[in-house]
């Protein structure tokens, strides 16, 4: 347990105001976004500089105090939730929210870990640039969390995951030493790439405190369209058609089943069905240009490409947003899926990838297999088809008494094994973009190869021999 004396140690070592033990303020940060994990925590530590983080981690190492790093607490896998037994302190990076520098000519921005993604977008835009990664939680998710989970989002198709955006990193290692690596070196062959080791490490081998991030030219024109298609296979054919017609202007290509769209429409006030006819599957397409000379032709090119797709039987119906307001309304449908699904009640959620070409068949086959295996349950998918990554949700049989909570509690583990076995059989990954957190540790232990488990445990132990960095997350303990 964390005693008052331990909390006092941190209070003594830090400037005033860095330690919060008022449980009214602590408690909201001890639950995860999905509402599946409930932690207990004596205090939140809120450093304002990398030196303060180093002091905290050094003290934690000296007294063997486990730390749970936290940014916006938007993890989908319980990655930032402290343990329920109260044995860890939360290390919040939210107060480290400065943009240290922005160099438009170098296309670089240096952000501290607590910078909120939305603020990063706005800073880049104000300088005539763009940060090319976005996701629904951008109003709360922070740079440190995005890096520590190697976040994806809706522009990976063209710009890659967070890993592709990080040009340099500053971090505090588990012994309290500071790794200074913010200079954006194009070439650096000093052996092990510590930057890439820390990206996606979920705070288990160090604390990311700041990063140099890549910027790209601002968008000068965009067109956003919604298409109804007959199947995931037709959706993938449509993506390839759009890429052939528009090249790398295609940035967003998001798919969802009609059942998922219906859930969103029932939850989002004022939301409307984008196309008149019925379609079993839907696709949101965004194409952008950063070349003002191409602005005038941009919308027409989207229209021509969609018309060609229609003639070739690659879509059922489509509409193009003719204002920014309409474009935003289409994106709102997509970005409201998680919250709408959550509002529908307990369910089992999977974030999976298989090779892109296998994904359309996987989506149909996995749904059929799940619904046959668990009578009354329904399985739906949505997400980033062009990345071979979908979010696959299994909803309990209808039960008005508890909205399916009892089913999730009794069957959830069996469902997870069933779905994850399908993923592994298809050569896929049980976590495409959300990470492992605490939600998937047991399944990672069951399904990862001995080589992967050995390497992960060896890295964890080498960096963090006391096991104080985000314990219980990502790395399965040796049995
Ligand atoms: C998304 O694509 O909407 C996010 O990854 C969150 C989710 O799983 O719903
Ligand atoms: Zn996603």
PDB file of N, CA and C in Angstrom, residues 7 33 38 41 50 90 102 114 169 174 196 205 259 280 303 308 320 323 344 357 364 379 409 429 444 459 467 469:
ATOM      1  N   UNK A   7       3.635   9.362   0.281  1.00  0.00           N
ATOM      2  CA  UNK A   7       3.108  10.541  -0.417  1.00  0.00           C
ATOM      3  C   UNK A   7       3.883  11.784   0.036  1.00  0.00           C
ATOM      4  N   UNK A  33     -11.890   4.818 -19.687  1.00  0.00           N
ATOM      5  CA  UNK A  33     -12.919   5.409 -20.551  1.00  0.00           C
ATOM      6  C   UNK A  33     -14.072   4.436 -20.802  1.00  0.00           C
ATOM      7  N   UNK A  38     -11.577  -0.187 -12.566  1.00  0.00           N
ATOM      8  CA  UNK A  38     -11.736   0.777 -11.480  1.00  0.00           C
ATOM      9  C   UNK A  38     -10.554   0.638 -10.538  1.00  0.00           C
ATOM     10  N   UNK A  41      -6.209   4.876  -5.792  1.00  0.00           N
ATOM     11  CA  UNK A  41      -4.925   5.565  -5.854  1.00  0.00           C
ATOM     12  C   UNK A  41      -4.851   6.635  -4.763  1.00  0.00           C
ATOM     13  N   UNK A  50      10.678  18.200 -17.205  1.00  0.00           N
ATOM     14  CA  UNK A  50      11.326  16.880 -17.297  1.00  0.00           C
ATOM     15  C   UNK A  50      12.168  16.618 -16.049  1.00  0.00           C
ATOM     16  N   UNK A  90      -0.502   7.699  -9.529  1.00  0.00           N
ATOM     17  CA  UNK A  90      -0.652   8.171 -10.910  1.00  0.00           C
ATOM     18  C   UNK A  90       0.374   9.273 -11.156  1.00  0.00           C
ATOM     19  N   UNK A 102       8.059  25.599 -32.619  1.00  0.00           N
ATOM     20  CA  UNK A 102       7.410  25.205 -33.876  1.00  0.00           C
ATOM     21  C   UNK A 102       8.216  25.852 -34.997  1.00  0.00           C
ATOM     22  N   UNK A 114       2.007  16.428 -22.305  1.00  0.00           N
ATOM     23  CA  UNK A 114       0.622  16.719 -21.942  1.00  0.00           C
ATOM     24  C   UNK A 114      -0.138  17.569 -22.944  1.00  0.00           C
ATOM     25  N   UNK A 169      12.643  12.238 -29.395  1.00  0.00           N
ATOM     26  CA  UNK A 169      11.922  11.946 -28.145  1.00  0.00           C
ATOM     27  C   UNK A 169      12.764  12.325 -26.943  1.00  0.00           C
ATOM     28  N   UNK A 174      13.498   4.355 -16.132  1.00  0.00           N
ATOM     29  CA  UNK A 174      13.060   3.910 -14.800  1.00  0.00           C
ATOM     30  C   UNK A 174      14.050   4.157 -13.659  1.00  0.00           C
ATOM     31  N   UNK A 196      12.193   4.234 -30.926  1.00  0.00           N
ATOM     32  CA  UNK A 196      11.155   3.309 -31.380  1.00  0.00           C
ATOM     33  C   UNK A 196      10.803   2.271 -30.325  1.00  0.00           C
ATOM     34  N   UNK A 205       8.552   1.052 -19.838  1.00  0.00           N
ATOM     35  CA  UNK A 205      10.021   1.089 -19.738  1.00  0.00           C
ATOM     36  C   UNK A 205      10.535   2.521 -19.648  1.00  0.00           C
ATOM     37  N   UNK A 259     -25.730  -1.613 -39.440  1.00  0.00           N
ATOM     38  CA  UNK A 259     -26.190  -1.742 -38.045  1.00  0.00           C
ATOM     39  C   UNK A 259     -25.452  -0.732 -37.158  1.00  0.00           C
ATOM     40  N   UNK A 280     -26.029  -2.241 -47.022  1.00  0.00           N
ATOM     41  CA  UNK A 280     -25.588  -3.009 -45.855  1.00  0.00           C
ATOM     42  C   UNK A 280     -24.274  -2.491 -45.241  1.00  0.00           C
ATOM     43  N   UNK A 303     -16.002  13.691 -57.620  1.00  0.00           N
ATOM     44  CA  UNK A 303     -17.285  13.365 -58.266  1.00  0.00           C
ATOM     45  C   UNK A 303     -17.062  12.399 -59.434  1.00  0.00           C
ATOM     46  N   UNK A 308     -17.432   7.059 -61.794  1.00  0.00           N
ATOM     47  CA  UNK A 308     -16.787   5.913 -62.444  1.00  0.00           C
ATOM     48  C   UNK A 308     -16.993   4.644 -61.625  1.00  0.00           C
ATOM     49  N   UNK A 320     -21.682  13.658 -51.916  1.00  0.00           N
ATOM     50  CA  UNK A 320     -20.477  14.442 -51.598  1.00  0.00           C
ATOM     51  C   UNK A 320     -20.888  15.659 -50.783  1.00  0.00           C
ATOM     52  N   UNK A 323     -20.366  21.441 -48.372  1.00  0.00           N
ATOM     53  CA  UNK A 323     -19.932  22.542 -47.502  1.00  0.00           C
ATOM     54  C   UNK A 323     -19.082  21.927 -46.392  1.00  0.00           C
ATOM     55  N   UNK A 344     -24.926   2.080 -25.817  1.00  0.00           N
ATOM     56  CA  UNK A 344     -25.858   0.957 -26.022  1.00  0.00           C
ATOM     57  C   UNK A 344     -25.738  -0.109 -24.948  1.00  0.00           C
ATOM     58  N   UNK A 357      -5.888  -7.555 -47.711  1.00  0.00           N
ATOM     59  CA  UNK A 357      -6.692  -8.282 -48.704  1.00  0.00           C
ATOM     60  C   UNK A 357      -7.572  -9.355 -48.058  1.00  0.00           C
ATOM     61  N   UNK A 364     -16.877 -10.769 -42.738  1.00  0.00           N
ATOM     62  CA  UNK A 364     -18.113 -11.546 -42.950  1.00  0.00           C
ATOM     63  C   UNK A 364     -18.030 -12.881 -42.198  1.00  0.00           C
ATOM     64  N   UNK A 379     -22.606  -9.562 -33.935  1.00  0.00           N
ATOM     65  CA  UNK A 379     -21.230  -9.084 -34.130  1.00  0.00           C
ATOM     66  C   UNK A 379     -21.224  -8.076 -35.274  1.00  0.00           C
ATOM     67  N   UNK A 409     -20.186 -10.654 -18.338  1.00  0.00           N
ATOM     68  CA  UNK A 409     -19.385 -11.149 -17.208  1.00  0.00           C
ATOM     69  C   UNK A 409     -19.155 -12.649 -17.308  1.00  0.00           C
ATOM     70  N   UNK A 429      -3.314  -9.645 -35.818  1.00  0.00           N
ATOM     71  CA  UNK A 429      -2.884  -9.157 -34.508  1.00  0.00           C
ATOM     72  C   UNK A 429      -4.106  -8.873 -33.646  1.00  0.00           C
ATOM     73  N   UNK A 444      -2.541 -11.946 -24.768  1.00  0.00           N
ATOM     74  CA  UNK A 444      -1.203 -11.850 -25.361  1.00  0.00           C
ATOM     75  C   UNK A 444      -0.342 -13.006 -24.836  1.00  0.00           C
ATOM     76  N   UNK A 459      13.258  -7.194 -22.332  1.00  0.00           N
ATOM     77  CA  UNK A 459      13.360  -5.729 -22.449  1.00  0.00           C
ATOM     78  C   UNK A 459      12.814  -5.074 -21.188  1.00  0.00           C
ATOM     79  N   UNK A 467      10.112  -3.466 -11.693  1.00  0.00           N
ATOM     80  CA  UNK A 467       8.711  -3.581 -12.131  1.00  0.00           C
ATOM     81  C   UNK A 467       7.824  -2.463 -11.621  1.00  0.00           C
ATOM     82  N   UNK A 469       7.195   0.468 -13.415  1.00  0.00           N
ATOM     83  CA  UNK A 469       6.639   1.321 -14.471  1.00  0.00           C
ATOM     84  C   UNK A 469       5.360   0.701 -15.049  1.00  0.00           C
TER      85      UNK A 469
END
